[in-house]
Amino acid sequence: MTETTTRDRPLRADAERTVRTILEVAERVLGEDPTASLAQIAAAAGVARTTLHRRFASREALIDAMAVHAFRQVEEAIDVGRPETAPPLVALHQITANVIQVKSGWRYTVGQPQLRDPEAVAAHERIFTKGHLLLDRAQQAGLLRPDADLEWARRVYHALIEQAIQVQAETATDPDTLAAAVVDTLLNGLGPERS
Amino acid sequence: MTETTTRDRPLRADAERTVRTILEVAERVLGEDPTASLAQIAAAAGVARTTLHRRFASREALIDAMAVHAFRQVEEAIDVGRPETAPPLVALHQITANVIQVKSGWRYTVGQPQLRDPEAVAAHERIFTKGHLLLDRAQQAGLLRPDADLEWARRVYHALIEQAIQVQAETATDPDTLAAAVVDTLLNGLGPERS
DNA sequence: CTGAACTGCAACATCAACGTATCAGAGAAA
DNA sequence: TTTCTCTGATACGTTGATGTTGCAGTTCAG
């Protein structure tokens, strides 16, 4: 019985939990060893291997589902920071902290190079756009140089967040502290105060 | 005949080339698909699968060899920039450009999380130290804030280089231009000039 | 309560990747 | 030229991952 992503009927409550558990455990296991087998993942999740196959037709399907799940959470993390309405500096800080928080829990998935699932791709694009928009507002508010390349800015911002996530993984630092460091570095760099 | 890394006699010239070709092709193929089989790699390299096995006992051995090869090149790229003697700003720019150049050709290998081969680990540590040292000199020269956290600085520097590499992969920009952007962003950030 | 959904277990089939061995021929190296 | 190394081709055996099926027992939902 080949199971596809779309279902005629909604999952039962316990099955829903099983799915979520598998997704979260898979993230952890694959984060430790990207070549881990589905059997290992199933065992770590405390379910039979057949159950995993029942929910996810193949390894690819599982990873795709993880991507959708993760990117939805990231998008949510951005949205609650009101990127369009909150004062740019506030939104910048808040969103940075939120994203660091969420992405820390989905390092493997988010780090995957290629997105196969169209829904994941769509979510990723929305996230991309929202980040761009946020930086655009920051620029218009004078937080970024008027002549700054927004594409480069977005990349730098992204890279700084990645670093913050690594720091968090190693030292369990408060997300707000990290967000402050990210924003400060993004805007001011590490050079001396200029007169 | 299980072949180990150490050999009694040096490789013949043509065999030496074969090894290098395999390493370089493996980087490219695995970069496109990290799950590519050894057979695919061998085919792409234009050698028989048995030849690949002759030179590299296992998949792990191959990847380890790639790591050693790549990190040696990165170290070389740093060294020619005279990180200990050249004026800090010059060294910073030069080394940044060199490293971007080299790392661009070894994205997959350098991006690998865990280093098994002790030689690769050693090289990585030396690189790590040299980067730290460079930033330390930069700080003493007043390029970085006196109170800047050098560990965070190193991370940021590293992250910016990674981004530059991605830009290069997509737009084939001149390494010097990218290095300038990296150094400028590192020191000044993207915020407006402060009075 | 009762049917439907869900899970674990066991068994099975397939298959690709891996690793090894052998040998004949081509090609460096001396 | 002669020796030794290297390579390609072929063939084989092993193993682990993957995917499927059937069924019996459990648990949710209405």
PDB file of N, CA, C and O in Angstrom, chain A residues 1 11 13 18 31 35-37 42 45 60 65 82 85 112 120 133 160 169 173 175 184 186:
ATOM      1  N   MET A   1       0.844  -1.195   0.000  1.00  0.00           N
ATOM      2  CA  MET A   1       0.000   0.000   0.000  1.00  0.00           C
ATOM      3  C   MET A   1       0.883   1.250   0.000  1.00  0.00           C
ATOM      4  O   MET A   1       1.404   1.687   1.005  1.00  0.00           O
ATOM      5  N   LEU A  11      -5.627  12.070   9.733  1.00  0.00           N
ATOM      6  CA  LEU A  11      -5.033  11.051  10.598  1.00  0.00           C
ATOM      7  C   LEU A  11      -5.696  11.047  11.970  1.00  0.00           C
ATOM      8  O   LEU A  11      -6.182  12.065  12.439  1.00  0.00           O
ATOM      9  N   ALA A  13      -5.677  10.890  16.034  1.00  0.00           N
ATOM     10  CA  ALA A  13      -4.825  11.676  16.938  1.00  0.00           C
ATOM     11  C   ALA A  13      -3.493  10.994  17.250  1.00  0.00           C
ATOM     12  O   ALA A  13      -2.433  11.618  17.185  1.00  0.00           O
ATOM     13  N   THR A  18       2.484  10.141  16.234  1.00  0.00           N
ATOM     14  CA  THR A  18       3.539   9.269  15.719  1.00  0.00           C
ATOM     15  C   THR A  18       4.318   9.963  14.610  1.00  0.00           C
ATOM     16  O   THR A  18       5.541   9.975  14.602  1.00  0.00           O
ATOM     17  N   GLY A  31      20.866  14.383  12.117  1.00  0.00           N
ATOM     18  CA  GLY A  31      21.806  15.447  12.473  1.00  0.00           C
ATOM     19  C   GLY A  31      23.104  14.867  12.990  1.00  0.00           C
ATOM     20  O   GLY A  31      24.186  15.376  12.703  1.00  0.00           O
ATOM     21  N   THR A  35      23.873   9.516   7.352  1.00  0.00           N
ATOM     22  CA  THR A  35      23.714   8.270   6.603  1.00  0.00           C
ATOM     23  C   THR A  35      22.912   7.244   7.403  1.00  0.00           C
ATOM     24  O   THR A  35      22.846   6.081   7.018  1.00  0.00           O
ATOM     25  N   ALA A  36      22.350   7.653   8.507  1.00  0.00           N
ATOM     26  CA  ALA A  36      21.584   6.725   9.339  1.00  0.00           C
ATOM     27  C   ALA A  36      20.461   6.081   8.521  1.00  0.00           C
ATOM     28  O   ALA A  36      19.840   6.737   7.687  1.00  0.00           O
ATOM     29  N   SER A  37      20.219   4.805   8.780  1.00  0.00           N
ATOM     30  CA  SER A  37      19.180   4.081   8.039  1.00  0.00           C
ATOM     31  C   SER A  37      17.810   4.367   8.638  1.00  0.00           C
ATOM     32  O   SER A  37      17.696   4.841   9.765  1.00  0.00           O
ATOM     33  N   ALA A  42      13.660   4.646  13.003  1.00  0.00           N
ATOM     34  CA  ALA A  42      12.459   4.051  13.585  1.00  0.00           C
ATOM     35  C   ALA A  42      12.726   3.593  15.014  1.00  0.00           C
ATOM     36  O   ALA A  42      11.929   3.866  15.925  1.00  0.00           O
ATOM     37  N   ALA A  45      12.884   6.392  17.351  1.00  0.00           N
ATOM     38  CA  ALA A  45      11.564   6.989  17.569  1.00  0.00           C
ATOM     39  C   ALA A  45      10.656   6.060  18.363  1.00  0.00           C
ATOM     40  O   ALA A  45       9.547   6.435  18.730  1.00  0.00           O
ATOM     41  N   GLU A  60      13.186   9.548   0.882  1.00  0.00           N
ATOM     42  CA  GLU A  60      13.005  10.882   0.313  1.00  0.00           C
ATOM     43  C   GLU A  60      11.735  11.533   0.829  1.00  0.00           C
ATOM     44  O   GLU A  60      11.713  12.718   1.167  1.00  0.00           O
ATOM     45  N   ALA A  65       9.077  15.610   3.959  1.00  0.00           N
ATOM     46  CA  ALA A  65       8.116  15.985   4.994  1.00  0.00           C
ATOM     47  C   ALA A  65       8.790  16.800   6.093  1.00  0.00           C
ATOM     48  O   ALA A  65       8.223  17.759   6.623  1.00  0.00           O
ATOM     49  N   ARG A  82       6.090  40.184  13.239  1.00  0.00           N
ATOM     50  CA  ARG A  82       5.466  41.306  12.512  1.00  0.00           C
ATOM     51  C   ARG A  82       6.464  42.050  11.636  1.00  0.00           C
ATOM     52  O   ARG A  82       6.731  43.241  11.864  1.00  0.00           O
ATOM     53  N   THR A  85       5.053  45.358  10.011  1.00  0.00           N
ATOM     54  CA  THR A  85       4.447  46.460  10.752  1.00  0.00           C
ATOM     55  C   THR A  85       5.282  46.943  11.940  1.00  0.00           C
ATOM     56  O   THR A  85       5.321  48.140  12.220  1.00  0.00           O
ATOM     57  N   GLN A 112      19.772  21.096   4.436  1.00  0.00           N
ATOM     58  CA  GLN A 112      19.734  20.307   3.205  1.00  0.00           C
ATOM     59  C   GLN A 112      19.806  21.207   1.982  1.00  0.00           C
ATOM     60  O   GLN A 112      19.121  22.232   1.928  1.00  0.00           O
ATOM     61  N   ALA A 120       7.605  22.718   0.199  1.00  0.00           N
ATOM     62  CA  ALA A 120       8.781  23.200   0.903  1.00  0.00           C
ATOM     63  C   ALA A 120       9.434  24.329   0.116  1.00  0.00           C
ATOM     64  O   ALA A 120       9.854  25.345   0.683  1.00  0.00           O
ATOM     65  N   LEU A 133      12.193  41.613   2.465  1.00  0.00           N
ATOM     66  CA  LEU A 133      11.306  42.723   2.789  1.00  0.00           C
ATOM     67  C   LEU A 133      11.716  43.401   4.092  1.00  0.00           C
ATOM     68  O   LEU A 133      11.716  44.636   4.210  1.00  0.00           O
ATOM     69  N   LEU A 160      25.041  35.087   9.474  1.00  0.00           N
ATOM     70  CA  LEU A 160      25.213  35.407  10.889  1.00  0.00           C
ATOM     71  C   LEU A 160      24.262  34.571  11.743  1.00  0.00           C
ATOM     72  O   LEU A 160      24.627  34.099  12.824  1.00  0.00           O
ATOM     73  N   ALA A 169      24.292  25.842  19.775  1.00  0.00           N
ATOM     74  CA  ALA A 169      24.434  24.394  19.896  1.00  0.00           C
ATOM     75  C   ALA A 169      25.584  24.032  20.824  1.00  0.00           C
ATOM     76  O   ALA A 169      25.549  23.035  21.528  1.00  0.00           O
ATOM     77  N   THR A 173      23.546  29.382  24.609  1.00  0.00           N
ATOM     78  CA  THR A 173      23.385  30.788  24.969  1.00  0.00           C
ATOM     79  C   THR A 173      21.939  31.236  24.760  1.00  0.00           C
ATOM     80  O   THR A 173      21.219  30.671  23.947  1.00  0.00           O
ATOM     81  N   PRO A 175      18.916  32.997  23.286  1.00  0.00           N
ATOM     82  CA  PRO A 175      18.639  33.468  21.923  1.00  0.00           C
ATOM     83  C   PRO A 175      18.634  34.984  21.796  1.00  0.00           C
ATOM     84  O   PRO A 175      19.074  35.518  20.771  1.00  0.00           O
ATOM     85  N   ASP A 184      23.824  43.546  15.860  1.00  0.00           N
ATOM     86  CA  ASP A 184      24.900  44.519  16.033  1.00  0.00           C
ATOM     87  C   ASP A 184      25.995  44.300  15.001  1.00  0.00           C
ATOM     88  O   ASP A 184      26.483  45.245  14.380  1.00  0.00           O
ATOM     89  N   LEU A 186      25.714  42.802  12.135  1.00  0.00           N
ATOM     90  CA  LEU A 186      25.179  43.104  10.810  1.00  0.00           C
ATOM     91  C   LEU A 186      25.250  44.595  10.518  1.00  0.00           C
ATOM     92  O   LEU A 186      25.664  45.020   9.434  1.00  0.00           O
TER      93      LEU A 186
END
